[in-house]
PDB file of C-alpha atoms and ligand atoms in Angstrom:
ATOM      1  CA  MET E 144     -57.517  -1.348  91.575  1.00 76.00           C
ATOM      2  CA  ASN E 145     -61.401  -1.248  90.994  1.00 86.00           C
ATOM      3  CA  ARG E 146     -62.348  -3.269  86.876  1.00 93.00           C
ATOM      4  CA  HIS E 147     -64.234   0.166  85.972  1.00 97.00           C
ATOM      5  CA  LEU E 148     -62.774   4.094  86.221  1.00 98.00           C
ATOM      6  CA  ILE E 149     -66.238   6.077  86.023  1.00 98.00           C
ATOM      7  CA  SER E 150     -64.969   8.946  88.648  1.00 98.00           C
ATOM      8  CA  ALA E 151     -61.581  10.030  89.871  1.00 98.00           C
ATOM      9  CA  GLY E 152     -62.790  10.474  93.243  1.00 97.00           C
ATOM     10  CA  ASP E 153     -63.533   5.957  93.180  1.00 96.00           C
ATOM     11  CA  LEU E 154     -59.489   6.101  92.980  1.00 97.00           C
ATOM     12  CA  ALA E 155     -57.793   5.740  96.357  1.00 97.00           C
ATOM     13  CA  LYS E 156     -54.159   7.119  97.155  1.00 97.00           C
ATOM     14  CA  ASP E 157     -52.241   3.822  95.999  1.00 96.00           C
ATOM     15  CA  ASP E 158     -54.221   3.467  92.564  1.00 96.00           C
ATOM     16  CA  ALA E 159     -53.752   6.812  91.165  1.00 97.00           C
ATOM     17  CA  LEU E 160     -50.053   6.654  92.135  1.00 97.00           C
ATOM     18  CA  LEU E 161     -49.994   2.574  90.590  1.00 97.00           C
ATOM     19  CA  ILE E 162     -52.021   4.237  87.345  1.00 97.00           C
ATOM     20  CA  LEU E 163     -48.987   7.616  87.125  1.00 98.00           C
ATOM     21  CA  ASP E 164     -46.156   5.500  88.185  1.00 97.00           C
ATOM     22  CA  THR E 165     -46.476   2.678  84.795  1.00 96.00           C
ATOM     23  CA  ALA E 166     -47.930   5.608  83.365  1.00 97.00           C
ATOM     24  CA  GLU E 167     -44.016   6.773  83.110  1.00 97.00           C
ATOM     25  CA  GLU E 168     -42.645   3.617  82.536  1.00 94.00           C
ATOM     26  CA  LEU E 169     -44.525   3.103  79.775  1.00 95.00           C
ATOM     27  CA  ALA E 170     -43.977   6.731  78.598  1.00 93.00           C
ATOM     28  CA  ARG E 171     -39.844   4.696  78.089  1.00 90.00           C
ATOM     29  CA  VAL E 172     -41.710   3.088  75.138  1.00 84.00           C
ATOM     30  CA  SER E 173     -42.968   5.910  73.639  1.00 79.00           C
ATOM     31  CA  GLU E 174     -39.679   7.329  73.610  1.00 84.00           C
ATOM     32  CA  ARG E 175     -38.350   3.765  71.476  1.00 86.00           C
ATOM     33  CA  SER E 176     -38.827   4.422  68.070  1.00 86.00           C
ATOM     34  CA  ILE E 177     -41.645   1.525  67.638  1.00 85.00           C
ATOM     35  CA  LYS E 178     -43.779   2.563  70.352  1.00 82.00           C
ATOM     36  CA  LYS E 179     -45.814  -0.793  69.790  1.00 91.00           C
ATOM     37  CA  LEU E 180     -46.227  -3.135  72.953  1.00 94.00           C
ATOM     38  CA  PRO E 181     -47.791  -6.547  72.519  1.00 93.00           C
ATOM     39  CA  THR E 182     -48.889  -6.721  76.207  1.00 94.00           C
ATOM     40  CA  LEU E 183     -53.135  -6.354  75.105  1.00 96.00           C
ATOM     41  CA  ARG E 184     -53.347  -8.864  71.736  1.00 95.00           C
ATOM     42  CA  GLY E 185     -56.443 -10.395  71.180  1.00 95.00           C
ATOM     43  CA  ARG E 186     -58.214  -8.220  74.289  1.00 96.00           C
ATOM     44  CA  THR E 187     -61.134  -6.302  72.289  1.00 96.00           C
ATOM     45  CA  VAL E 188     -61.569  -1.913  73.640  1.00 97.00           C
ATOM     46  CA  VAL E 189     -64.724  -0.588  71.970  1.00 95.00           C
ATOM     47  CA  ASN E 190     -64.028   3.522  72.349  1.00 95.00           C
ATOM     48  CA  LEU E 191     -68.563   4.759  71.900  1.00 94.00           C
ATOM     49  CA  PHE E 192     -68.674   8.159  71.250  1.00 95.00           C
ATOM     50  CA  PHE E 193     -71.694  10.191  72.237  1.00 95.00           C
ATOM     51  CA  GLU E 194     -70.744  13.767  72.364  1.00 94.00           C
ATOM     52  CA  ASP E 195     -67.213  15.214  69.882  1.00 93.00           C
ATOM     53  CA  SER E 196     -64.027  14.486  70.525  1.00 96.00           C
ATOM     54  CA  THR E 197     -60.712  15.056  69.674  1.00 96.00           C
ATOM     55  CA  ARG E 198     -58.233  14.818  71.817  1.00 97.00           C
ATOM     56  CA  THR E 199     -59.888  12.568  74.097  1.00 98.00           C
ATOM     57  CA  ARG E 200     -61.382   9.563  70.893  1.00 97.00           C
ATOM     58  CA  ILE E 201     -58.266  10.168  69.519  1.00 97.00           C
ATOM     59  CA  SER E 202     -55.760   9.120  71.941  1.00 97.00           C
ATOM     60  CA  PHE E 203     -57.934   6.483  73.676  1.00 98.00           C
ATOM     61  CA  GLU E 204     -57.707   4.820  69.524  1.00 98.00           C
ATOM     62  CA  ALA E 205     -53.709   5.482  70.194  1.00 96.00           C
ATOM     63  CA  ALA E 206     -53.134   4.579  73.577  1.00 97.00           C
ATOM     64  CA  ALA E 207     -55.380   0.659  72.812  1.00 97.00           C
ATOM     65  CA  LYS E 208     -52.849   0.600  69.027  1.00 97.00           C
ATOM     66  CA  ARG E 209     -50.091   1.107  70.889  1.00 95.00           C
ATOM     67  CA  LEU E 210     -50.498  -1.930  73.250  1.00 96.00           C
ATOM     68  CA  SER E 211     -51.613  -3.841  70.695  1.00 96.00           C
ATOM     69  CA  ALA E 212     -55.693  -4.214  71.197  1.00 97.00           C
ATOM     70  CA  ASP E 213     -58.067  -4.528  68.699  1.00 96.00           C
ATOM     71  CA  VAL E 214     -60.258  -1.416  68.502  1.00 97.00           C
ATOM     72  CA  ILE E 215     -62.972  -0.266  67.570  1.00 94.00           C
ATOM     73  CA  ASN E 216     -64.661   3.155  67.638  1.00 93.00           C
ATOM     74  CA  PHE E 217     -68.072   4.268  67.473  1.00 90.00           C
ATOM     75  CA  SER E 218     -69.521   7.524  66.692  1.00 88.00           C
ATOM     76  CA  ALA E 219     -73.461   8.216  67.709  1.00 87.00           C
ATOM     77  CA  LYS E 220     -73.161  10.019  63.999  1.00 85.00           C
ATOM     78  CA  GLY E 221     -73.850   8.183  61.243  1.00 82.00           C
ATOM     79  CA  SER E 222     -75.085   4.963  63.580  1.00 86.00           C
ATOM     80  CA  SER E 223     -79.038   2.983  64.276  1.00 88.00           C
ATOM     81  CA  VAL E 224     -79.107   5.818  67.373  1.00 87.00           C
ATOM     82  CA  SER E 225     -80.582   8.495  65.423  1.00 84.00           C
ATOM     83  CA  LYS E 226     -83.018   5.464  64.531  1.00 88.00           C
ATOM     84  CA  GLY E 227     -83.248   5.789  68.234  1.00 89.00           C
ATOM     85  CA  GLU E 228     -81.760   2.364  69.838  1.00 92.00           C
ATOM     86  CA  SER E 229     -80.971   3.144  73.974  1.00 94.00           C
ATOM     87  CA  LEU E 230     -77.943   3.162  75.100  1.00 93.00           C
ATOM     88  CA  LYS E 231     -78.571   0.237  76.517  1.00 93.00           C
ATOM     89  CA  ASP E 232     -78.837  -1.916  73.343  1.00 93.00           C
ATOM     90  CA  THR E 233     -76.232   0.048  71.926  1.00 91.00           C
ATOM     91  CA  ALA E 234     -73.739  -1.561  73.989  1.00 87.00           C
ATOM     92  CA  LEU E 235     -75.137  -4.414  73.815  1.00 89.00           C
ATOM     93  CA  THR E 236     -74.462  -5.335  70.329  1.00 89.00           C
ATOM     94  CA  LEU E 237     -70.979  -3.836  70.769  1.00 84.00           C
ATOM     95  CA  GLU E 238     -70.656  -6.640  72.910  1.00 85.00           C
ATOM     96  CA  ALA E 239     -71.652  -9.211  71.648  1.00 89.00           C
ATOM     97  CA  MET E 240     -68.655  -8.061  69.280  1.00 88.00           C
ATOM     98  CA  GLY E 241     -66.238  -9.849  72.187  1.00 90.00           C
ATOM     99  CA  ALA E 242     -65.336  -5.440  73.468  1.00 94.00           C
ATOM    100  CA  ASP E 243     -62.909  -6.565  76.628  1.00 95.00           C
ATOM    101  CA  ALA E 244     -62.956  -2.975  77.251  1.00 96.00           C
ATOM    102  CA  VAL E 245     -66.004   0.360  76.820  1.00 96.00           C
ATOM    103  CA  VAL E 246     -64.626   3.682  76.736  1.00 97.00           C
ATOM    104  CA  ILE E 247     -67.613   6.006  77.173  1.00 97.00           C
ATOM    105  CA  ARG E 248     -68.040   9.892  76.318  1.00 97.00           C
ATOM    106  CA  HIS E 249     -71.914  11.114  76.144  1.00 96.00           C
ATOM    107  CA  GLY E 250     -73.546  13.824  76.634  1.00 95.00           C
ATOM    108  CA  ALA E 251     -75.860  12.676  80.232  1.00 96.00           C
ATOM    109  CA  SER E 252     -74.094  12.615  83.443  1.00 97.00           C
ATOM    110  CA  GLY E 253     -73.838   8.804  84.427  1.00 97.00           C
ATOM    111  CA  ALA E 254     -74.142   7.431  81.413  1.00 96.00           C
ATOM    112  CA  PRO E 255     -71.495   5.186  82.225  1.00 97.00           C
ATOM    113  CA  HIS E 256     -72.638   4.496  85.330  1.00 97.00           C
ATOM    114  CA  ARG E 257     -75.401   2.973  83.621  1.00 96.00           C
ATOM    115  CA  LEU E 258     -73.521   0.566  80.723  1.00 95.00           C
ATOM    116  CA  ALA E 259     -71.077  -0.724  83.838  1.00 96.00           C
ATOM    117  CA  THR E 260     -74.470  -2.232  84.787  1.00 95.00           C
ATOM    118  CA  TRP E 261     -75.411  -3.552  81.162  1.00 94.00           C
ATOM    119  CA  VAL E 262     -71.605  -5.033  80.313  1.00 94.00           C
ATOM    120  CA  ARG E 263     -69.377  -7.559  81.204  1.00 93.00           C
ATOM    121  CA  GLY E 264     -65.960  -5.290  79.620  1.00 94.00           C
ATOM    122  CA  SER E 265     -64.759  -2.743  81.813  1.00 96.00           C
ATOM    123  CA  VAL E 266     -66.515   0.401  81.169  1.00 97.00           C
ATOM    124  CA  VAL E 267     -64.306   3.786  81.930  1.00 98.00           C
ATOM    125  CA  ASN E 268     -65.746   7.162  81.814  1.00 98.00           C
ATOM    126  CA  ALA E 269     -64.516   9.273  78.146  1.00 98.00           C
ATOM    127  CA  GLY E 270     -66.791  12.591  80.131  1.00 98.00           C
ATOM    128  CA  ASP E 271     -70.036  12.545  81.382  1.00 98.00           C
ATOM    129  CA  GLY E 272     -72.296  15.565  80.665  1.00 96.00           C
ATOM    130  CA  THR E 273     -70.991  18.038  83.405  1.00 95.00           C
ATOM    131  CA  HIS E 274     -69.625  15.782  85.434  1.00 97.00           C
ATOM    132  CA  GLU E 275     -66.278  13.841  85.053  1.00 98.00           C
ATOM    133  CA  HIS E 276     -63.601  13.009  82.842  1.00 98.00           C
ATOM    134  CA  PRO E 277     -61.325  11.154  84.788  1.00 98.00           C
ATOM    135  CA  THR E 278     -58.524  10.246  82.295  1.00 98.00           C
ATOM    136  CA  GLN E 279     -58.719  14.147  81.784  1.00 98.00           C
ATOM    137  CA  ALA E 280     -57.545  13.978  85.428  1.00 98.00           C
ATOM    138  CA  LEU E 281     -55.346  11.752  85.502  1.00 98.00           C
ATOM    139  CA  LEU E 282     -53.407  12.901  82.678  1.00 98.00           C
ATOM    140  CA  ASP E 283     -53.134  16.788  84.168  1.00 98.00           C
ATOM    141  CA  ALA E 284     -51.764  15.471  87.573  1.00 98.00           C
ATOM    142  CA  PHE E 285     -49.038  13.437  85.850  1.00 98.00           C
ATOM    143  CA  SER E 286     -48.631  16.897  83.574  1.00 98.00           C
ATOM    144  CA  MET E 287     -47.938  18.729  86.990  1.00 98.00           C
ATOM    145  CA  ARG E 288     -45.753  15.949  88.254  1.00 98.00           C
ATOM    146  CA  ARG E 289     -43.271  15.743  85.783  1.00 97.00           C
ATOM    147  CA  ARG E 290     -43.009  19.280  86.051  1.00 97.00           C
ATOM    148  CA  LEU E 291     -43.239  20.652  89.366  1.00 97.00           C
ATOM    149  CA  GLY E 292     -41.856  17.156  90.707  1.00 96.00           C
ATOM    150  CA  GLY E 293     -44.390  16.324  92.815  1.00 96.00           C
ATOM    151  CA  LEU E 294     -47.854  17.251  94.147  1.00 98.00           C
ATOM    152  CA  ASP E 295     -48.250  17.006  97.822  1.00 97.00           C
ATOM    153  CA  GLY E 296     -48.861  20.473  99.050  1.00 98.00           C
ATOM    154  CA  ARG E 297     -49.377  22.003  95.702  1.00 98.00           C
ATOM    155  CA  ARG E 298     -50.985  25.264  94.883  1.00 98.00           C
ATOM    156  CA  ILE E 299     -52.959  24.615  92.331  1.00 98.00           C
ATOM    157  CA  THR E 300     -55.720  26.979  90.857  1.00 98.00           C
ATOM    158  CA  ILE E 301     -58.419  26.123  88.846  1.00 98.00           C
ATOM    159  CA  VAL E 302     -60.309  28.882  86.687  1.00 98.00           C
ATOM    160  CA  GLY E 303     -63.655  30.170  84.455  1.00 97.00           C
ATOM    161  CA  ASP E 304     -66.675  27.337  84.077  1.00 96.00           C
ATOM    162  CA  VAL E 305     -66.387  25.144  86.859  1.00 97.00           C
ATOM    163  CA  LEU E 306     -70.886  24.374  85.900  1.00 96.00           C
ATOM    164  CA  HIS E 307     -70.245  22.614  83.910  1.00 95.00           C
ATOM    165  CA  SER E 308     -67.382  21.699  83.434  1.00 96.00           C
ATOM    166  CA  ARG E 309     -66.046  18.217  84.056  1.00 97.00           C
ATOM    167  CA  VAL E 310     -62.730  18.567  85.118  1.00 98.00           C
ATOM    168  CA  ALA E 311     -62.457  21.067  87.184  1.00 98.00           C
ATOM    169  CA  ARG E 312     -64.909  18.403  89.554  1.00 98.00           C
ATOM    170  CA  SER E 313     -62.920  15.011  88.651  1.00 98.00           C
ATOM    171  CA  ASN E 314     -59.375  17.041  89.295  1.00 98.00           C
ATOM    172  CA  VAL E 315     -60.229  18.208  92.422  1.00 98.00           C
ATOM    173  CA  LEU E 316     -60.909  14.706  93.761  1.00 98.00           C
ATOM    174  CA  LEU E 317     -58.102  12.779  92.349  1.00 98.00           C
ATOM    175  CA  LEU E 318     -55.735  15.984  93.135  1.00 98.00           C
ATOM    176  CA  ALA E 319     -57.507  16.051  96.898  1.00 98.00           C
ATOM    177  CA  THR E 320     -56.337  12.304  97.380  1.00 98.00           C
ATOM    178  CA  LEU E 321     -52.910  13.195  95.749  1.00 98.00           C
ATOM    179  CA  GLY E 322     -52.084  16.158  98.403  1.00 98.00           C
ATOM    180  CA  ALA E 323     -52.136  18.902  96.355  1.00 98.00           C
ATOM    181  CA  GLU E 324     -54.273  22.003  97.741  1.00 98.00           C
ATOM    182  CA  VAL E 325     -56.833  23.317  95.340  1.00 98.00           C
ATOM    183  CA  THR E 326     -59.442  26.689  94.306  1.00 98.00           C
ATOM    184  CA  LEU E 327     -61.499  26.999  91.956  1.00 98.00           C
ATOM    185  CA  VAL E 328     -61.554  30.871  90.887  1.00 98.00           C
ATOM    186  CA  ALA E 329     -65.168  31.795  89.172  1.00 97.00           C
ATOM    187  CA  PRO E 330     -68.125  33.476  89.199  1.00 95.00           C
ATOM    188  CA  PRO E 331     -70.570  32.951  91.247  1.00 95.00           C
ATOM    189  CA  THR E 332     -72.515  32.072  88.295  1.00 95.00           C
ATOM    190  CA  LEU E 333     -70.771  29.719  87.566  1.00 96.00           C
ATOM    191  CA  LEU E 334     -69.765  27.432  89.937  1.00 97.00           C
ATOM    192  CA  PRO E 335     -72.434  24.036  90.957  1.00 96.00           C
ATOM    193  CA  VAL E 336     -74.480  24.765  94.804  1.00 95.00           C
ATOM    194  CA  ALA E 337     -73.378  21.993  96.154  1.00 95.00           C
ATOM    195  CA  VAL E 338     -68.892  23.832  95.821  1.00 97.00           C
ATOM    196  CA  GLY E 339     -68.800  24.113  99.304  1.00 96.00           C
ATOM    197  CA  THR E 340     -68.655  20.324  99.881  1.00 97.00           C
ATOM    198  CA  TRP E 341     -65.611  19.528  97.552  1.00 98.00           C
ATOM    199  CA  PRO E 342     -62.427  19.510  99.096  1.00 98.00           C
ATOM    200  CA  CYS E 343     -60.526  22.854  97.909  1.00 98.00           C
ATOM    201  CA  GLU E 344     -61.017  26.389  98.690  1.00 98.00           C
ATOM    202  CA  VAL E 345     -63.174  28.367  96.499  1.00 98.00           C
ATOM    203  CA  SER E 346     -62.430  32.178  95.628  1.00 98.00           C
ATOM    204  CA  TYR E 347     -63.570  35.174  93.456  1.00 97.00           C
ATOM    205  CA  ASP E 348     -60.797  37.541  93.410  1.00 96.00           C
ATOM    206  CA  LEU E 349     -58.200  35.470  89.888  1.00 97.00           C
ATOM    207  CA  ASP E 350     -55.287  37.876  90.528  1.00 97.00           C
ATOM    208  CA  ALA E 351     -54.943  37.696  94.880  1.00 98.00           C
ATOM    209  CA  VAL E 352     -54.719  33.532  94.105  1.00 98.00           C
ATOM    210  CA  LEU E 353     -52.133  32.948  91.121  1.00 98.00           C
ATOM    211  CA  PRO E 354     -49.018  34.323  92.353  1.00 98.00           C
ATOM    212  CA  LYS E 355     -49.185  31.516  95.942  1.00 97.00           C
ATOM    213  CA  SER E 356     -50.548  29.797  92.371  1.00 98.00           C
ATOM    214  CA  ASP E 357     -47.256  26.423  91.331  1.00 98.00           C
ATOM    215  CA  ALA E 358     -50.037  25.793  88.645  1.00 98.00           C
ATOM    216  CA  VAL E 359     -52.970  27.458  86.592  1.00 98.00           C
ATOM    217  CA  MET E 360     -55.391  25.711  85.001  1.00 98.00           C
ATOM    218  CA  MET E 361     -58.077  27.616  83.040  1.00 98.00           C
ATOM    219  CA  LEU E 362     -61.444  26.399  82.088  1.00 98.00           C
ATOM    220  CA  ARG E 363     -63.661  26.045  78.923  1.00 95.00           C
ATOM    221  CA  VAL E 364     -65.659  28.243  78.607  1.00 93.00           C
ATOM    222  CA  GLN E 365     -68.558  26.144  77.647  1.00 91.00           C
ATOM    223  CA  LYS E 366     -71.951  28.260  76.042  1.00 84.00           C
ATOM    224  CA  GLU E 367     -73.295  25.318  74.023  1.00 83.00           C
ATOM    225  CA  ARG E 368     -73.422  24.105  77.552  1.00 84.00           C
ATOM    226  CA  MET E 369     -75.427  27.576  78.947  1.00 83.00           C
ATOM    227  CA  ASN E 370     -78.911  28.637  78.620  1.00 77.00           C
ATOM    228  CA  ALA E 371     -78.886  31.574  79.968  1.00 75.00           C
ATOM    229  CA  ALA E 372     -76.509  34.006  80.943  1.00 83.00           C
ATOM    230  CA  TYR E 373     -73.782  33.296  83.559  1.00 87.00           C
ATOM    231  CA  PHE E 374     -71.060  36.769  82.876  1.00 87.00           C
ATOM    232  CA  PRO E 375     -72.448  40.247  81.149  1.00 81.00           C
ATOM    233  CA  SER E 376     -69.814  39.624  78.305  1.00 89.00           C
ATOM    234  CA  GLU E 377     -67.373  37.869  76.921  1.00 90.00           C
ATOM    235  CA  ARG E 378     -65.065  41.122  76.951  1.00 93.00           C
ATOM    236  CA  GLU E 379     -66.343  41.465  81.000  1.00 92.00           C
ATOM    237  CA  TYR E 380     -64.954  38.042  81.510  1.00 94.00           C
ATOM    238  CA  SER E 381     -62.171  37.944  79.976  1.00 95.00           C
ATOM    239  CA  ARG E 382     -61.075  41.244  82.076  1.00 95.00           C
ATOM    240  CA  ARG E 383     -62.016  39.607  85.295  1.00 95.00           C
ATOM    241  CA  TYR E 384     -61.467  35.662  85.104  1.00 96.00           C
ATOM    242  CA  GLY E 385     -58.529  36.064  81.666  1.00 97.00           C
ATOM    243  CA  LEU E 386     -55.615  35.124  81.965  1.00 98.00           C
ATOM    244  CA  ASP E 387     -54.125  37.572  80.162  1.00 97.00           C
ATOM    245  CA  ARG E 388     -50.363  38.577  80.222  1.00 97.00           C
ATOM    246  CA  ASP E 389     -50.477  41.145  82.643  1.00 97.00           C
ATOM    247  CA  ARG E 390     -51.929  38.773  85.052  1.00 98.00           C
ATOM    248  CA  PHE E 391     -49.185  35.608  83.700  1.00 98.00           C
ATOM    249  CA  ALA E 392     -46.670  37.679  84.890  1.00 98.00           C
ATOM    250  CA  LYS E 393     -48.215  38.038  88.714  1.00 97.00           C
ATOM    251  CA  MET E 394     -47.864  34.185  88.387  1.00 98.00           C
ATOM    252  CA  PRO E 395     -44.915  32.474  90.015  1.00 98.00           C
ATOM    253  CA  ASP E 396     -41.838  32.818  87.557  1.00 97.00           C
ATOM    254  CA  ASP E 397     -41.778  28.398  87.756  1.00 97.00           C
ATOM    255  CA  ALA E 398     -45.383  28.548  88.205  1.00 98.00           C
ATOM    256  CA  ILE E 399     -47.204  26.284  84.506  1.00 98.00           C
ATOM    257  CA  VAL E 400     -50.258  27.056  82.560  1.00 98.00           C
ATOM    258  CA  MET E 401     -52.324  24.330  81.860  1.00 98.00           C
ATOM    259  CA  HIS E 402     -55.694  24.270  80.081  1.00 98.00           C
ATOM    260  CA  PRO E 403     -57.158  20.251  78.631  1.00 98.00           C
ATOM    261  CA  GLY E 404     -58.423  21.642  75.362  1.00 95.00           C
ATOM    262  CA  PRO E 405     -60.621  22.885  73.294  1.00 96.00           C
ATOM    263  CA  MET E 406     -59.611  26.759  73.871  1.00 95.00           C
ATOM    264  CA  ASN E 407     -61.046  29.556  73.019  1.00 92.00           C
ATOM    265  CA  ARG E 408     -58.112  31.486  72.438  1.00 96.00           C
ATOM    266  CA  GLY E 409     -58.010  35.451  73.027  1.00 93.00           C
ATOM    267  CA  MET E 410     -61.382  34.262  75.595  1.00 93.00           C
ATOM    268  CA  GLU E 411     -60.083  32.509  79.040  1.00 95.00           C
ATOM    269  CA  ILE E 412     -56.616  32.573  77.469  1.00 98.00           C
ATOM    270  CA  ALA E 413     -54.753  34.770  75.400  1.00 97.00           C
ATOM    271  CA  ALA E 414     -52.753  33.059  72.884  1.00 97.00           C
ATOM    272  CA  GLU E 415     -49.342  34.161  74.095  1.00 97.00           C
ATOM    273  CA  VAL E 416     -50.297  32.889  77.187  1.00 98.00           C
ATOM    274  CA  ALA E 417     -50.811  29.903  76.085  1.00 98.00           C
ATOM    275  CA  ASP E 418     -48.533  29.327  73.785  1.00 98.00           C
ATOM    276  CA  SER E 419     -45.682  30.608  76.412  1.00 97.00           C
ATOM    277  CA  PRO E 420     -43.193  27.820  77.320  1.00 97.00           C
ATOM    278  CA  ARG E 421     -44.806  27.390  80.770  1.00 97.00           C
ATOM    279  CA  SER E 422     -47.949  25.774  78.923  1.00 98.00           C
ATOM    280  CA  THR E 423     -48.075  22.425  79.314  1.00 98.00           C
ATOM    281  CA  ILE E 424     -50.971  22.253  76.707  1.00 98.00           C
ATOM    282  CA  VAL E 425     -49.923  20.446  73.837  1.00 97.00           C
ATOM    283  CA  GLU E 426     -47.890  17.939  76.840  1.00 97.00           C
ATOM    284  CA  GLN E 427     -51.162  17.546  78.595  1.00 98.00           C
ATOM    285  CA  VAL E 428     -52.348  15.740  74.594  1.00 97.00           C
ATOM    286  CA  ALA E 429     -49.376  13.785  74.659  1.00 95.00           C
ATOM    287  CA  ASN E 430     -49.479  12.234  77.775  1.00 97.00           C
ATOM    288  CA  GLY E 431     -52.754  11.183  76.955  1.00 98.00           C
ATOM    289  CA  VAL E 432     -51.836   8.722  75.807  1.00 96.00           C
ATOM    290  CA  THR E 433     -49.310   7.495  77.854  1.00 97.00           C
ATOM    291  CA  ILE E 434     -52.314   7.600  80.852  1.00 98.00           C
ATOM    292  CA  ARG E 435     -54.667   5.757  78.845  1.00 98.00           C
ATOM    293  CA  MET E 436     -52.386   3.460  78.308  1.00 97.00           C
ATOM    294  CA  ALA E 437     -51.546   2.983  81.583  1.00 97.00           C
ATOM    295  CA  VAL E 438     -55.748   2.716  82.435  1.00 98.00           C
ATOM    296  CA  LEU E 439     -56.270   0.240  79.673  1.00 98.00           C
ATOM    297  CA  TYR E 440     -52.728  -1.636  80.356  1.00 96.00           C
ATOM    298  CA  LEU E 441     -53.882  -2.193  84.440  1.00 97.00           C
ATOM    299  CA  LEU E 442     -58.285  -2.911  83.954  1.00 97.00           C
ATOM    300  CA  LEU E 443     -57.750  -5.722  81.158  1.00 95.00           C
ATOM    301  CA  GLY E 444     -54.660  -6.047  83.512  1.00 84.00           C
ATOM    302  CA  GLY E 445     -51.763  -6.113  80.856  1.00 63.00           C
ATOM    303  CA  GLU E 446     -48.404  -8.516  81.225  1.00 52.00           C
ATOM    304  CA  THR E 447     -45.005  -7.016  82.114  1.00 52.00           C
ATOM    305  CA  VAL E 448     -44.136  -3.055  80.872  1.00 56.00           C
ATOM    306  CA  ALA E 449     -41.099  -4.653  78.762  1.00 53.00           C
TER     307      ALA E 449
HETATM  308  N1   CP Y 618     -60.038  17.968  76.707  1.00 63.29           N
HETATM  309  C1   CP Y 618     -61.631  16.947  75.879  1.00 63.29           C
HETATM  310  O1   CP Y 618     -61.666  15.835  77.200  1.00 63.29           O
HETATM  311  O2   CP Y 618     -60.855  17.024  74.622  1.00 63.29           O
HETATM  312  P1   CP Y 618     -62.003  16.110  73.471  1.00 63.29           P
HETATM  313  O3   CP Y 618     -63.557  16.944  73.766  1.00 63.29           O
HETATM  314  O4   CP Y 618     -61.432  16.835  71.821  1.00 63.29           O
HETATM  315  O5   CP Y 618     -61.757  15.049  73.824  1.00 63.29           O
END
């Protein structure tokens, strides 16, 4: 394992499998009445969030606390960032407080990479701009492996706003490493220019791909990152690329539905599909704690899981 986790593409297959297998062991701990392990006692994890988050921020905090690490939560809102303090000075200030690991979410693609050149501790990318979100991809792979029994040769369809999605890029890279066959489905306007270099297929026809999918991951339409009209209307987007009841019926009976959250219910996914027993959306959140425990445990050299 590298000292940092910046990109899902940095994970060799053995690294990825080690994280998933460690998460399986840690999941058993999470089922106990006392969920805490002493493994990272005396270590400090700083959560450095410059962008809003519910799932990722809370699950990193829960993960670090379950491993008995000390946790410092930093949110750009209300900090000296509003007085113009730079990312570097913010990071060095937090490191001076003894950070062994810095978990960073930032609006700028590449911010975790820069941070890793300034601090001595491990850097974990919790989402950088439209670039990557590697722990989301790991928790998604963990959720798929549990539901589907394995990933090798599985057909995974990722649908929607790929252009603005760090989740899509990290998932494509990780799933390809783990032997899955990934197809991206999106309007041409919501695909990155370089998508042809990604290790996946591309389709514009959701109805044709659904019957051949073992898992369908719907992406949030990221309206807050859109500075132009990428589709004629929300209704039109939903009609062509939304997963409604009729489309859900076209999927194989044992195929699962995923979404990283937060969802635009009624736009990219119908409420009844999101809430169906074949949806893993709530499981994904629970698995996020377990995967982040595994990542912190492995990066910070925890002792044995007991
Ligand atoms: N999936 C995800 O990253 O959610 P949050 O933005 O709530 O962390």
